């Protein structure tokens, strides 16, 4: 079978991550990131080589990227890129899987900007610019929320007036779906289990963090909610807290809603408690040097995650594995060990050496529940889904 060139794109408000694949071989041809888009000193990194240049907007960034791919011979002509897969934060209740984006789907993605104002508009812009700059390519959207569309209503509804759900679609959506699904599938492969029958609790612990309860290969519950702020404590996000704190801040401290949003999304979490950093390594270093607030921040982070894991176990008759992924989950043996210590009532036991080595299976032989470390690869999922949707449509 001929390999096709597929681009995976993750666009943020001032950044654009890219990975060009040959599919179905899953070969990465080139990858990189353009940061500080909109600045005269934007950073363009391609295969780890960085240059500084002025980039006005996303359109210019994409044009610049394509010119560079041609110049460095990663492609001979633009037509070679037959599909572009875009990470899209919010698919609402419309999208339960990845989809080709035509006019109708594009309008829906834009409309969902109401629910994800920081993400969907830039994701939509990425789709629009690629369809203009590479008009022969097929655009595909891969949604962070799609995997969680199987969550039953008693888990996705909030105990608010039901009319708020009916009229405004206020409910749990969940995020990081691509990552939870990917690592759970890889874990099932590794353990030689049929994914459709597998039960996992997956912990995506990066700057943003969420836990997912996967029952029979489907998302059954997850910690993020209506927005990615809910759930566990994160780098700068509070996670779930008493909702009456918000009106208190408004009424008693006279803070406006923008300031309150800023506090809970950007000034809280590990950064808020430690006062040191949102980056786990920095907080850990300062804790090692005796900083009490950093120690408390880590304790809180660990506690919240183990609370979610324990609450999800009540839903599962059998747990095939607890899976750790993303920056902290993949690299911090310390956090994994701290979390698993909170799970002793489940008879979870780690193999110290394997945990320290970031091995794939880190639980000890006598552990009742298997514990795994599986690196996430959201770009690969984007490329795979895009290939699946476009390969029958292109003539090569
Ligand atoms: P994002 O959510 O931005 O994609 P990542 O998945 O890259 O984030 O995770 C970033 C987090 O991972 C940071 O808090 C960083 O400190 C943490 N991290 C990366 N490597 C290590 C490590 N070796 N030990 C502990 N934490 C780590």
Coordinates of C-alpha atoms and ligand atoms in Angstrom, one line a residue:
X1 CA 0.0 0.0 0.0
X2 CA 1.2 3.5 -0.8
X3 CA 2.1 5.7 2.1
X4 CA 0.3 9.0 2.3
X5 CA 1.6 12.3 3.8
X6 CA -0.7 13.3 6.7
X7 CA -0.1 16.4 8.8
X8 CA -1.2 16.5 12.5
X9 CA -1.8 20.0 13.9
X10 CA -2.4 21.3 17.4
X11 CA -3.0 25.0 17.3
X12 CA -3.0 27.2 20.4
X13 CA -3.7 30.9 20.8
X14 CA -0.1 31.8 19.9
X15 CA 1.4 28.5 18.9
X16 CA 1.2 25.8 16.3
X17 CA 2.5 22.3 16.9
X18 CA 3.0 20.1 13.8
X19 CA 4.0 16.6 12.9
X20 CA 4.1 15.3 9.3
X21 CA 3.6 11.6 9.0
X22 CA 3.8 8.9 6.3
X23 CA 0.7 6.8 6.9
X24 CA -0.1 4.0 7.4
X25 CA 3.6 3.4 8.2
X26 CA 3.3 5.8 11.1
X27 CA 6.7 7.3 10.1
X28 CA 7.3 10.8 11.4
X29 CA 8.9 12.8 8.6
X30 CA 9.3 16.0 10.5
X31 CA 7.9 17.7 13.6
X32 CA 8.2 21.0 15.4
X33 CA 6.4 24.0 16.9
X34 CA 6.0 27.6 16.1
X35 CA 5.6 29.7 19.2
X36 CA 4.9 33.3 20.0
X37 CA 2.9 33.8 16.8
X38 CA 2.0 37.5 16.5
X39 CA 5.3 38.6 17.8
X40 CA 8.3 40.0 15.8
X41 CA 10.3 37.4 17.7
X42 CA 8.4 34.2 17.0
X43 CA 10.2 31.0 17.5
X44 CA 10.1 28.4 14.7
X45 CA 11.5 25.0 15.7
X46 CA 11.7 22.3 13.2
X47 CA 13.3 19.0 14.2
X48 CA 14.7 20.7 17.3
X49 CA 16.5 23.5 15.3
X50 CA 15.1 26.9 16.3
X51 CA 15.1 30.2 14.5
X52 CA 13.6 33.5 15.4
X53 CA 11.6 35.5 12.9
X54 CA 8.6 37.8 12.7
X55 CA 5.3 36.0 12.2
X56 CA 2.1 38.1 12.2
X57 CA -0.6 35.5 12.5
X58 CA -1.5 31.8 12.1
X59 CA -1.9 32.1 8.3
X60 CA 1.6 33.4 8.0
X61 CA 2.9 30.7 10.4
X62 CA 1.3 28.0 8.2
X63 CA 2.7 29.5 5.0
X64 CA 6.1 29.8 6.6
X65 CA 5.9 26.1 7.7
X66 CA 4.9 24.9 4.2
X67 CA 7.7 26.9 2.6
X68 CA 10.2 25.4 5.0
X69 CA 9.0 21.9 4.4
X70 CA 9.5 22.4 0.6
X71 CA 12.9 24.1 1.2
X72 CA 14.2 21.3 3.4
X73 CA 12.8 18.7 1.0
X74 CA 10.4 17.1 3.4
X75 CA 7.9 17.4 0.6
X76 CA 8.5 17.9 -3.1
X77 CA 5.2 19.7 -3.7
X78 CA 2.3 20.9 -1.5
X79 CA -0.2 18.5 -3.1
X80 CA 1.6 15.6 -1.4
X81 CA -0.1 16.5 1.9
X82 CA -3.4 14.8 1.3
X83 CA -4.9 15.2 4.8
X84 CA -4.5 17.6 7.7
X85 CA -5.8 16.4 11.1
X86 CA -6.6 19.1 13.7
X87 CA -6.9 18.6 17.4
X88 CA -10.2 20.4 18.3
X89 CA -10.9 20.9 22.0
X90 CA -14.7 20.8 22.0
X91 CA -17.0 18.6 20.0
X92 CA -20.0 19.2 22.3
X93 CA -22.8 16.6 21.9
X94 CA -22.4 16.8 18.1
X95 CA -19.3 14.8 17.6
X96 CA -18.6 11.4 19.2
X97 CA -15.8 10.6 16.8
X98 CA -13.3 12.2 14.4
X99 CA -14.8 13.7 11.3
X100 CA -14.0 15.3 7.9
X101 CA -14.7 19.0 8.2
X102 CA -16.9 20.5 5.5
X103 CA -19.0 23.7 5.8
X104 CA -21.5 22.2 8.3
X105 CA -18.9 20.7 10.6
X106 CA -16.9 23.9 10.5
X107 CA -19.9 25.9 11.5
X108 CA -20.5 23.6 14.4
X109 CA -16.9 23.8 15.6
X110 CA -17.1 27.6 15.5
X111 CA -20.5 27.5 17.3
X112 CA -18.9 25.4 20.1
X113 CA -16.5 28.3 20.7
X114 CA -19.2 29.3 23.2
X115 CA -18.2 26.3 25.4
X116 CA -14.5 26.5 24.7
X117 CA -13.7 30.1 24.1
X118 CA -9.9 29.7 24.5
X119 CA -9.6 26.7 22.2
X120 CA -12.2 26.2 19.6
X121 CA -11.8 29.6 17.8
X122 CA -8.1 29.0 17.3
X123 CA -8.7 25.4 16.3
X124 CA -11.3 26.6 13.8
X125 CA -8.8 29.2 12.5
X126 CA -6.2 26.4 11.9
X127 CA -8.7 24.4 9.9
X128 CA -9.7 27.5 7.8
X129 CA -6.2 28.6 7.1
X130 CA -5.1 25.1 6.0
X131 CA -8.1 24.7 3.8
X132 CA -7.2 28.0 2.1
X133 CA -3.4 27.4 1.9
X134 CA -3.7 23.7 0.9
X135 CA -7.0 23.7 -0.9
X136 CA -6.5 20.1 -2.3
X137 CA -6.1 18.6 1.2
X138 CA -8.9 17.2 3.3
X139 CA -9.3 18.7 6.8
X140 CA -10.2 16.3 9.7
X141 CA -11.2 17.3 13.2
X142 CA -10.1 15.1 16.2
X143 CA -12.0 16.1 19.3
X144 CA -10.8 16.0 22.9
X145 CA -14.3 15.4 24.0
X146 CA -15.4 12.7 21.6
X147 CA -14.2 9.6 23.6
X148 CA -16.3 10.8 26.6
X149 CA -19.5 10.9 24.7
X150 CA -20.3 7.4 26.0
X151 CA -20.4 8.7 29.6
X152 CA -23.9 7.9 30.9
X153 CA -26.3 10.8 31.8
X154 CA -26.1 10.1 35.6
X155 CA -22.4 10.8 35.4
X156 CA -22.4 13.7 32.9
X157 CA -25.3 15.7 34.5
X158 CA -24.7 18.2 37.2
X159 CA -27.2 18.3 40.0
X160 CA -28.4 21.7 38.8
X161 CA -31.9 22.5 37.4
X162 CA -32.3 20.2 34.5
X163 CA -33.4 23.1 32.3
X164 CA -29.8 24.4 32.4
X165 CA -28.8 21.3 30.6
X166 CA -31.7 21.4 28.2
X167 CA -31.4 25.0 27.3
X168 CA -27.6 25.6 27.6
X169 CA -26.1 22.2 27.4
X170 CA -24.4 22.6 30.8
X171 CA -23.1 19.2 31.5
X172 CA -19.8 17.3 31.9
X173 CA -18.0 16.9 28.6
X174 CA -14.5 15.8 29.7
X175 CA -11.3 16.4 27.8
X176 CA -8.0 14.6 27.0
X177 CA -10.2 11.9 25.4
X178 CA -7.7 11.1 22.6
X179 CA -5.0 10.5 25.2
X180 CA -7.1 8.4 27.6
X181 CA -8.3 6.2 24.8
X182 CA -4.9 5.8 23.2
X183 CA -3.1 4.8 26.4
X184 CA -5.9 2.5 27.4
X185 CA -5.8 0.7 24.0
X186 CA -2.0 0.4 24.3
X187 CA -2.3 -1.0 27.8
X188 CA -4.9 -3.5 26.6
X189 CA -2.6 -4.6 23.7
X190 CA 0.3 -4.9 26.2
X191 CA -1.7 -7.0 28.6
X192 CA -3.2 -9.0 25.6
X193 CA -6.8 -8.0 26.5
X194 CA -9.7 -7.3 24.3
X195 CA -10.1 -3.5 24.6
X196 CA -13.9 -3.8 24.2
X197 CA -13.9 -5.7 27.5
X198 CA -11.2 -4.0 29.3
X199 CA -11.5 -1.8 32.4
X200 CA -8.9 0.8 33.1
X201 CA -8.4 3.9 35.2
X202 CA -6.2 6.2 33.2
X203 CA -4.3 9.2 34.7
X204 CA -3.2 11.9 32.3
X205 CA -0.9 14.0 34.4
X206 CA 0.6 16.9 32.6
X207 CA 0.2 20.7 33.0
X208 CA -3.5 19.9 32.6
X209 CA -4.5 16.7 34.3
X210 CA -7.5 14.4 34.3
X211 CA -8.5 10.9 35.3
X212 CA -10.8 8.6 33.3
X213 CA -12.7 5.6 34.3
X214 CA -12.9 3.2 31.3
X215 CA -15.4 0.4 31.4
X216 CA -15.6 -2.2 28.7
X217 CA -13.4 0.0 26.5
X218 CA -15.6 3.1 26.8
X219 CA -15.3 6.2 28.8
X220 CA -17.6 5.8 31.8
X221 CA -16.6 8.9 33.8
X222 CA -13.9 11.5 33.9
X223 CA -12.6 14.2 36.2
X224 CA -12.8 17.2 33.9
X225 CA -16.2 18.6 33.3
X226 CA -18.0 21.3 31.5
X227 CA -14.6 22.9 31.1
X228 CA -11.0 21.6 31.6
X229 CA -10.9 23.4 35.0
X230 CA -12.8 20.8 36.9
X231 CA -11.4 17.7 38.5
X232 CA -8.0 17.3 40.0
X233 CA -5.6 20.0 41.0
X234 CA -3.3 21.0 38.0
X235 CA -0.3 23.2 37.2
X236 CA -2.3 26.5 37.4
X237 CA -5.9 25.3 37.6
X238 CA -7.7 24.8 40.8
X239 CA -9.7 21.7 39.8
X240 CA -13.0 21.2 41.5
X241 CA -13.6 23.5 44.5
X242 CA -16.7 24.7 46.4
X243 CA -18.7 26.7 43.8
X244 CA -19.7 29.3 46.5
X245 CA -16.1 30.6 46.6
X246 CA -16.8 32.4 43.3
X247 CA -19.8 34.5 44.5
X248 CA -17.8 35.2 47.7
X249 CA -14.9 36.5 45.7
X250 CA -17.2 38.7 43.7
X251 CA -19.3 40.1 46.5
X252 CA -16.7 40.4 49.3
X253 CA -13.5 41.1 47.3
X254 CA -15.4 43.0 44.5
X255 CA -13.5 41.0 41.9
X256 CA -15.0 40.9 38.4
X257 CA -15.7 37.6 36.6
X258 CA -12.6 38.0 34.4
X259 CA -10.3 38.3 37.4
X260 CA -12.0 35.3 39.1
X261 CA -11.5 33.2 35.9
X262 CA -7.9 34.3 35.8
X263 CA -7.4 33.2 39.5
X264 CA -8.9 29.8 39.1
X265 CA -7.3 29.0 35.7
X266 CA -3.9 30.7 35.8
X267 CA -3.0 31.5 39.4
X268 CA -4.1 28.3 41.3
X269 CA -3.1 24.7 41.4
X270 CA 0.6 23.8 42.1
X271 CA 1.5 27.4 41.4
X272 CA -1.1 28.9 43.6
X273 CA -0.2 26.8 46.7
X274 CA 3.6 26.6 46.3
X275 CA 4.0 30.2 45.0
X276 CA 7.0 28.7 43.2
X277 CA 5.9 27.4 39.8
X278 CA 3.3 25.5 37.8
X279 CA 6.0 23.2 36.6
X280 CA 6.0 20.0 38.7
X281 CA 9.8 19.7 38.6
X282 CA 10.3 23.1 40.1
X283 CA 7.8 22.5 42.9
X284 CA 9.4 19.1 43.6
X285 CA 12.9 20.7 43.8
X286 CA 11.7 23.4 46.2
X287 CA 10.0 20.7 48.3
X288 CA 13.3 18.8 48.4
X289 CA 14.9 22.0 49.7
X290 CA 12.5 22.1 52.5
X291 CA 9.8 24.5 51.2
X292 CA 6.7 23.7 53.3
X293 CA 4.1 25.1 50.8
X294 CA 5.7 23.1 48.0
X295 CA 5.4 19.9 50.1
X296 CA 1.7 20.7 50.8
X297 CA 1.1 21.4 47.1
X298 CA 2.4 18.0 46.1
X299 CA 0.5 16.3 48.9
X300 CA -2.7 18.0 47.7
X301 CA -2.0 17.0 44.1
X302 CA -1.5 13.4 45.0
X303 CA -4.5 13.2 47.3
X304 CA -6.9 14.6 44.7
X305 CA -5.7 12.1 42.1
X306 CA -6.0 9.1 44.4
X307 CA -9.5 10.2 45.5
X308 CA -10.6 10.1 41.9
X309 CA -9.0 6.7 41.3
X310 CA -10.6 5.3 44.5
X311 CA -14.0 6.7 43.6
X312 CA -13.8 5.1 40.1
X313 CA -13.0 1.7 41.5
X314 CA -16.5 1.5 43.0
X315 CA -17.9 1.4 39.4
X316 CA -15.7 -1.4 38.2
X317 CA -16.1 -5.0 39.0
X318 CA -12.6 -5.7 37.9
X319 CA -9.7 -3.3 37.3
X320 CA -7.4 -4.4 34.5
X321 CA -4.9 -1.7 35.2
X322 CA -4.2 1.8 36.4
X323 CA -2.3 3.7 33.7
X324 CA -0.1 6.8 34.1
X325 CA 0.7 9.1 31.2
X326 CA 1.7 12.6 30.1
X327 CA 4.7 14.7 31.5
X328 CA 4.3 13.9 35.2
X329 CA 2.6 10.5 34.8
X330 CA 5.4 9.3 32.4
X331 CA 8.4 10.7 34.2
X332 CA 7.8 11.1 37.9
X333 CA 8.4 7.8 39.7
X334 CA 7.9 9.8 43.0
X335 CA 4.3 10.9 42.1
X336 CA 3.4 7.4 40.9
X337 CA 4.7 5.9 44.2
X338 CA 2.9 8.6 46.3
X339 CA -0.4 7.9 44.5
X340 CA 0.0 4.2 44.8
X341 CA 0.7 4.4 48.5
X342 CA -2.7 6.0 48.9
X343 CA -4.2 2.9 47.1
X344 CA -3.0 0.2 49.5
X345 CA -6.6 -0.7 50.4
X346 CA -6.7 -1.9 46.8
X347 CA -3.6 -4.0 47.4
X348 CA -1.7 -2.0 44.8
X349 CA 2.0 -2.6 45.1
X350 CA 4.8 -1.2 42.9
X351 CA 8.1 -2.7 41.9
X352 CA 10.4 0.0 43.1
X353 CA 13.1 -0.6 40.4
X354 CA 10.7 -0.8 37.5
X355 CA 8.9 2.3 38.8
X356 CA 12.2 4.2 39.0
X357 CA 13.1 3.0 35.5
X358 CA 9.7 4.3 34.1
X359 CA 9.2 0.8 32.8
X360 CA 5.9 -0.2 31.1
X361 CA 4.6 -2.5 33.8
X362 CA 5.6 -1.0 37.2
X363 CA 3.5 -3.0 39.6
X364 CA 5.0 -5.9 41.5
X365 CA 4.0 -9.5 40.8
X366 CA 1.9 -9.7 44.0
X367 CA 0.0 -6.5 43.3
X368 CA -3.7 -7.1 43.0
X369 CA -4.0 -4.3 40.4
X370 CA -1.5 -3.9 37.5
X371 CA 0.0 -0.4 37.2
X372 CA 1.4 0.8 33.8
X373 CA 3.3 3.7 32.4
X374 CA 2.3 4.3 28.8
X375 CA 3.6 7.4 26.9
X376 CA 0.7 9.3 25.3
X377 CA 0.9 10.2 21.6
X378 CA -2.0 12.4 20.6
X379 CA -0.5 13.4 17.3
X380 CA -0.3 9.8 16.2
X381 CA -4.0 9.3 17.0
X382 CA -4.7 12.5 15.0
X383 CA -2.7 11.1 12.0
X384 CA -4.3 7.7 12.3
X385 CA -7.9 9.0 12.4
X386 CA -7.1 11.4 9.5
X387 CA -5.6 8.6 7.4
X388 CA -8.6 6.4 8.1
X389 CA -11.0 9.0 6.9
X390 CA -9.1 10.2 3.9
X391 CA -7.3 7.3 2.4
X392 CA -10.2 6.0 0.4
X393 CA -11.0 9.5 -0.9
X394 CA -7.7 10.4 -2.5
X395 CA -6.3 9.3 -5.8
X396 CA -2.7 8.4 -5.7
Ligands
LIG1 P1 1.1 19.7 28.8 O1 -0.1 19.4 29.6 O2 1.5 21.1 28.7 O3 1.2 18.9 27.5 P2 3.1 17.8 29.7 O4 2.4 16.5 29.4 O5 4.3 18.0 28.8 O6 2.2 19.0 29.7 O7 3.6 17.8 31.2 C1 4.3 18.9 31.7 C2 4.5 18.5 33.2 O8 5.3 17.4 33.3 C3 5.3 19.7 33.9 O9 4.7 19.9 35.2 C4 6.7 19.1 34.1 O10 7.3 19.5 35.3 C5 6.3 17.6 34.3 N1 7.5 16.7 34.1 C6 8.2 16.5 33.0 N2 9.3 15.7 33.2 C7 9.2 15.4 34.6 C8 10.0 14.6 35.5 N3 11.1 14.0 35.0 N4 9.7 14.6 36.8 C9 8.6 15.2 37.2 N5 7.8 16.0 36.4 C10 8.1 16.1 35.1

